[in-house]
PDB file of C-alpha atoms in Angstrom:
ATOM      1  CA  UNK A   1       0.000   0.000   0.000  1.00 75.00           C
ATOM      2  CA  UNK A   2       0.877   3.389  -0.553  1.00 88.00           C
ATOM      3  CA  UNK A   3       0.403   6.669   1.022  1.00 81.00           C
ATOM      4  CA  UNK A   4       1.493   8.761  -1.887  1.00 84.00           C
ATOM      5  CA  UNK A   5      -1.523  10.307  -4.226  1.00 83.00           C
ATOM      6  CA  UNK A   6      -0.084  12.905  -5.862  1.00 88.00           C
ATOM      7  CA  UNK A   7       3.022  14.802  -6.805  1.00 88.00           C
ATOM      8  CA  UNK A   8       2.407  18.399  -5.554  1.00 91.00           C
ATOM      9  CA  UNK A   9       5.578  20.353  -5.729  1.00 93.00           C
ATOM     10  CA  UNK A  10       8.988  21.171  -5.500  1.00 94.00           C
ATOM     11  CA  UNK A  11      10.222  23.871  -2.787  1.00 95.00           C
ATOM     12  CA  UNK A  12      13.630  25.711  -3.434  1.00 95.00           C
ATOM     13  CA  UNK A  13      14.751  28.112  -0.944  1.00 94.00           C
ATOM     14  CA  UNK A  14      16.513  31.500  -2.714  1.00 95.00           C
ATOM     15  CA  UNK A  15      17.618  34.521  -1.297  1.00 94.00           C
ATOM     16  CA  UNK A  16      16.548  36.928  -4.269  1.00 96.00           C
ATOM     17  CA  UNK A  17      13.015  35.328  -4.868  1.00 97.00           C
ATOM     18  CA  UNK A  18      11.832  38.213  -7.154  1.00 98.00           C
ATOM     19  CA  UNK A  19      14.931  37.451  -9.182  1.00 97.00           C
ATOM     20  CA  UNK A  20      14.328  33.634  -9.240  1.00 97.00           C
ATOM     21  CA  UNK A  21      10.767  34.090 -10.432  1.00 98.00           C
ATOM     22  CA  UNK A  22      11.541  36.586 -13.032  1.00 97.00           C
ATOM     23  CA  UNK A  23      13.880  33.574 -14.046  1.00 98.00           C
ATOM     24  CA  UNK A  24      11.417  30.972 -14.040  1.00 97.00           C
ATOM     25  CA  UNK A  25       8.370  32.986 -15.157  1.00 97.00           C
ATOM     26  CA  UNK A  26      10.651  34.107 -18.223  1.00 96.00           C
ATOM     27  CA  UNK A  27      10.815  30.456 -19.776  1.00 96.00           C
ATOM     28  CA  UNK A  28       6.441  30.505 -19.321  1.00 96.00           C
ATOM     29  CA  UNK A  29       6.312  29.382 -15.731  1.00 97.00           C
ATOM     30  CA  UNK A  30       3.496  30.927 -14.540  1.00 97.00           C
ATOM     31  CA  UNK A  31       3.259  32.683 -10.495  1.00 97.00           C
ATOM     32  CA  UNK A  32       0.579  33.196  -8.169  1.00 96.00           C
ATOM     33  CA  UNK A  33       1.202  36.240  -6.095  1.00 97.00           C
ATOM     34  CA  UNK A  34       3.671  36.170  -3.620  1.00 97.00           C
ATOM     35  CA  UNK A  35       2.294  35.485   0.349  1.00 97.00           C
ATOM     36  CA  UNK A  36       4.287  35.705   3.547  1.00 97.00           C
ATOM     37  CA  UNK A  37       3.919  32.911   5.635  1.00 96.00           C
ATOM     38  CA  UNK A  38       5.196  33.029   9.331  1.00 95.00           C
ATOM     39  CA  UNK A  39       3.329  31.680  12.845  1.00 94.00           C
ATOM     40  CA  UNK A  40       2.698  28.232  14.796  1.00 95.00           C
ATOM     41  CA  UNK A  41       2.432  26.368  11.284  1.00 93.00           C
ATOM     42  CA  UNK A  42       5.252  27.209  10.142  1.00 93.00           C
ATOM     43  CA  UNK A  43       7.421  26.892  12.882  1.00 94.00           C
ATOM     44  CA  UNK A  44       6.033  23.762  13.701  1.00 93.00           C
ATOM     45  CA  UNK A  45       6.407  22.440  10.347  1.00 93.00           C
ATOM     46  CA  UNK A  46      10.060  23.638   9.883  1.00 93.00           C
ATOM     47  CA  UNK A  47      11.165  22.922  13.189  1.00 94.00           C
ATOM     48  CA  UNK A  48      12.108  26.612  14.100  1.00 94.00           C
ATOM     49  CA  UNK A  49      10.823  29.191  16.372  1.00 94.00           C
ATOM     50  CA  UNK A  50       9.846  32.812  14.889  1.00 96.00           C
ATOM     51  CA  UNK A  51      10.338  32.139  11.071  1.00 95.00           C
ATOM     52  CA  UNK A  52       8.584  34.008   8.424  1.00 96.00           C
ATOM     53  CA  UNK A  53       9.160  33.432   4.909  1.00 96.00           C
ATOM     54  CA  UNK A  54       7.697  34.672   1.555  1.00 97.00           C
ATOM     55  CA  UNK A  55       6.576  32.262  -1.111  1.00 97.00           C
ATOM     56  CA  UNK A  56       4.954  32.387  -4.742  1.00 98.00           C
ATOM     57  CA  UNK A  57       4.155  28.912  -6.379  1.00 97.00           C
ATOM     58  CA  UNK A  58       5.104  28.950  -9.831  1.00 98.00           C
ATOM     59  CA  UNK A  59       3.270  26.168 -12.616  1.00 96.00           C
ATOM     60  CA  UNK A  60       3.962  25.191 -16.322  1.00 94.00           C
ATOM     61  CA  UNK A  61       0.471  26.351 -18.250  1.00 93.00           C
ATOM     62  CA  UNK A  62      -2.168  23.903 -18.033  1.00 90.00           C
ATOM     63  CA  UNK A  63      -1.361  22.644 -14.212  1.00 87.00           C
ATOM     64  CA  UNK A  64       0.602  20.440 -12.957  1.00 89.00           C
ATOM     65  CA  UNK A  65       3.158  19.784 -10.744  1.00 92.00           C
ATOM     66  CA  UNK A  66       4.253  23.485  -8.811  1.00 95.00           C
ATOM     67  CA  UNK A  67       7.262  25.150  -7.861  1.00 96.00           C
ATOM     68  CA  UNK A  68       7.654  26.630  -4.660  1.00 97.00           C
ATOM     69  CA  UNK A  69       9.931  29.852  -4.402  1.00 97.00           C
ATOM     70  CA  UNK A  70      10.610  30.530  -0.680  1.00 96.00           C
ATOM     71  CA  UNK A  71      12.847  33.700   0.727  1.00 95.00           C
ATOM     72  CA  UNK A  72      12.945  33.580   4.619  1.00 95.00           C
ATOM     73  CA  UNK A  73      12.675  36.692   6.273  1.00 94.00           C
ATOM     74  CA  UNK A  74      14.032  34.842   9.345  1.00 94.00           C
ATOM     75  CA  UNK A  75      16.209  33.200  10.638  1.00 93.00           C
ATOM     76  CA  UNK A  76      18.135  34.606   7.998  1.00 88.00           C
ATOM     77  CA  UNK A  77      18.982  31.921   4.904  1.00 84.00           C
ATOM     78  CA  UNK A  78      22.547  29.494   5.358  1.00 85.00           C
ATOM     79  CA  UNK A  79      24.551  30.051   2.189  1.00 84.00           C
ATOM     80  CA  UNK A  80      23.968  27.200  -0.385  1.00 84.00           C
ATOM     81  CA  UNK A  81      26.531  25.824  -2.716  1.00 84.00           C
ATOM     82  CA  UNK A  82      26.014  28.346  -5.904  1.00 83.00           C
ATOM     83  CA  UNK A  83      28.758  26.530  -7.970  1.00 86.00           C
ATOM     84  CA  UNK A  84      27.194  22.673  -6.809  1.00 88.00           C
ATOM     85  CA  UNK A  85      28.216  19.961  -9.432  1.00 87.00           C
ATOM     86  CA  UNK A  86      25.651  18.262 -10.755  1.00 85.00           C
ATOM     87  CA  UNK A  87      26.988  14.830  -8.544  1.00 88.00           C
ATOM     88  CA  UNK A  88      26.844  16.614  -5.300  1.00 86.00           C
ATOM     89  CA  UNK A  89      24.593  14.816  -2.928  1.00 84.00           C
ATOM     90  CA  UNK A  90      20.908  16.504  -2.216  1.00 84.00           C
ATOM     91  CA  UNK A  91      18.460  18.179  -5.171  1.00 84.00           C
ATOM     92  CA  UNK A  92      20.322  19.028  -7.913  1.00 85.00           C
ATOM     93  CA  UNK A  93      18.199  20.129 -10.314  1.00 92.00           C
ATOM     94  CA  UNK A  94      14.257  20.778 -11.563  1.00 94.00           C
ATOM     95  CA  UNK A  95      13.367  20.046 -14.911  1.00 94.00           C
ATOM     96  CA  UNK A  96      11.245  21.290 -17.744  1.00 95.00           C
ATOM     97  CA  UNK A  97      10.567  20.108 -21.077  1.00 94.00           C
ATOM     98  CA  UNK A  98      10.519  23.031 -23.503  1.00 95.00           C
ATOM     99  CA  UNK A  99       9.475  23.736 -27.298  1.00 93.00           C
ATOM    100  CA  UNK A 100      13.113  24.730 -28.482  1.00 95.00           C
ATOM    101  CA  UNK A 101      15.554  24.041 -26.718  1.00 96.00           C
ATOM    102  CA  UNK A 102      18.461  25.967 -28.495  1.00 96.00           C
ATOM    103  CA  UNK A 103      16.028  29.412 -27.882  1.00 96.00           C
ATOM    104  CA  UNK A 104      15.472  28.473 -24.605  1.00 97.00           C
ATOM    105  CA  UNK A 105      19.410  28.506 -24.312  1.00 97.00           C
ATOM    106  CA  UNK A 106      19.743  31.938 -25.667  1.00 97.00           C
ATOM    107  CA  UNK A 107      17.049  33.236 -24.434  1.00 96.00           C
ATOM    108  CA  UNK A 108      18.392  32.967 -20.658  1.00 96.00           C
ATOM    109  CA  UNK A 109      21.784  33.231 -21.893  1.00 97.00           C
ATOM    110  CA  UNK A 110      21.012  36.423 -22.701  1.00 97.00           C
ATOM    111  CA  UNK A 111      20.093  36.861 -18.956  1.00 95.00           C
ATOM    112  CA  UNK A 112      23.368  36.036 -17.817  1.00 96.00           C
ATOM    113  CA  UNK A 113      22.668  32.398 -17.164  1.00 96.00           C
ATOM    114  CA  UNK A 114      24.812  30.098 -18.744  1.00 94.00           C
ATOM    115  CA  UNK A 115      25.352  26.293 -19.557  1.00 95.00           C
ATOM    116  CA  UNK A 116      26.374  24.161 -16.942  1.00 95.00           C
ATOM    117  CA  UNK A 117      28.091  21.959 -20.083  1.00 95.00           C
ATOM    118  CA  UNK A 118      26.665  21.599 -23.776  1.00 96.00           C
ATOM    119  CA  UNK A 119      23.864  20.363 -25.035  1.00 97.00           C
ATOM    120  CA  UNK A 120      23.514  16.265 -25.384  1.00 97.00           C
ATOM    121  CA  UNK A 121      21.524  13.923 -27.092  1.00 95.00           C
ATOM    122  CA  UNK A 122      20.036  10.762 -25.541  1.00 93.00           C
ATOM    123  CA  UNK A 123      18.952   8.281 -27.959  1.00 92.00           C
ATOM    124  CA  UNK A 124      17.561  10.104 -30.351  1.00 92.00           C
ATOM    125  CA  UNK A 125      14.513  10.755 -28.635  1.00 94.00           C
ATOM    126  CA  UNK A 126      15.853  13.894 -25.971  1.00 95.00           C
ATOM    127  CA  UNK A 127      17.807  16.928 -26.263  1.00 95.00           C
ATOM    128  CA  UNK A 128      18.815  17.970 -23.095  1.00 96.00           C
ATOM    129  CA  UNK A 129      21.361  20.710 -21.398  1.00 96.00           C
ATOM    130  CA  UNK A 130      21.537  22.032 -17.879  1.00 96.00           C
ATOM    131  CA  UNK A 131      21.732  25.956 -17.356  1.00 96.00           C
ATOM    132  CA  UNK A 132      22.963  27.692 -14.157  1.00 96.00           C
ATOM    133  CA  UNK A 133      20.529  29.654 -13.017  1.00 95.00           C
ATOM    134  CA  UNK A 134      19.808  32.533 -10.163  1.00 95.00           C
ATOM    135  CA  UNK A 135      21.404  31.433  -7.143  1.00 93.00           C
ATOM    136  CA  UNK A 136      23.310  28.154  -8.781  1.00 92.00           C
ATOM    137  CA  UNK A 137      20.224  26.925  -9.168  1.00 94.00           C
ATOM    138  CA  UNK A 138      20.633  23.758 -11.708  1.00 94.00           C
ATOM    139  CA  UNK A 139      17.619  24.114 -14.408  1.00 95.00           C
ATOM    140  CA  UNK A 140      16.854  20.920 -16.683  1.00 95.00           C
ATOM    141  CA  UNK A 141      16.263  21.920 -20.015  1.00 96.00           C
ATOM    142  CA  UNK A 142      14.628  18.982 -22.582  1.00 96.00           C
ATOM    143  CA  UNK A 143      13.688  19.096 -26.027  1.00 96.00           C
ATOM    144  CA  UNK A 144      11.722  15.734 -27.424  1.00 95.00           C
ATOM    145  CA  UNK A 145      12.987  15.239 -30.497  1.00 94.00           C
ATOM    146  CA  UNK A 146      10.100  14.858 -33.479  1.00 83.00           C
ATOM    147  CA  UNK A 147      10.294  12.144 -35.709  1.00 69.00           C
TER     148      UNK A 147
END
């Protein structure tokens, strides 16, 4: 038996979250408005006493699984590893299939946000690269190739 019904999201916690959005909402994710979040359900749920935080869920058109954007107000954020390789231990990366991948490429390239390596091709059937995004944030980029 399992307890598991339904994938609901993905939290990453950022430091800039208006810069991560504008990130993710410039390759079509789409946000709900932002909402601070602090009291006895968060703490209790985080484990920590006095913590507020500000979140916006972000979502692909059409639904889906979410992403969850979270900036705490306090305690103040731990620094992350920015410059992670994509083998070190924890989350490494969320991924999105897009529409063209080489545009997708430029388009945050042109941000500032660069490959991680090049692009690759698995099988014939994927095109894939990882960008660096805000933060070191590792971001999945797939193309399905038509036949």
């Amino acid at each position: 038996m399992g307890f598991a019904q339904h994938f609901d999201h993905v939290g990453i916690t950022v430091a800039d979250i208006d810069t991560a959005m504008a990130f993710f909402v410039s390759l079509g994710l789409e946000a709900d408005q932002k909402m601070a979040v602090e009291g006895e359900f968060l703490d209790t749920v985080i484990g920590m006493t006095g913590a507020a935080t500000e979140i916006v869920m972000l979502r692909v058109p059409g639904g889906g699984t979410t992403l969850e954007l979270s900036s705490f107000a306090r305690p103040q954020h731990l620094p992350g590893s920015p410059a992670a390789p994509a083998n070190e231990l924890g989350l490494r990366n969320v991924a999105f299939e897009v529409k063209d991948l080489k545009a997708a490429v430029d388009h945050v390239a042109a941000d500032g946000y660069g490959l991680v390596g090049g692009i690759g091709e698995y099988e014939g059937v994927w095109r894939m690269a990882y960008v660096r995004g805000p933060e070191g944030i590792i971001v999945s980029l797939a193309e399905r190739i038509q036949k």
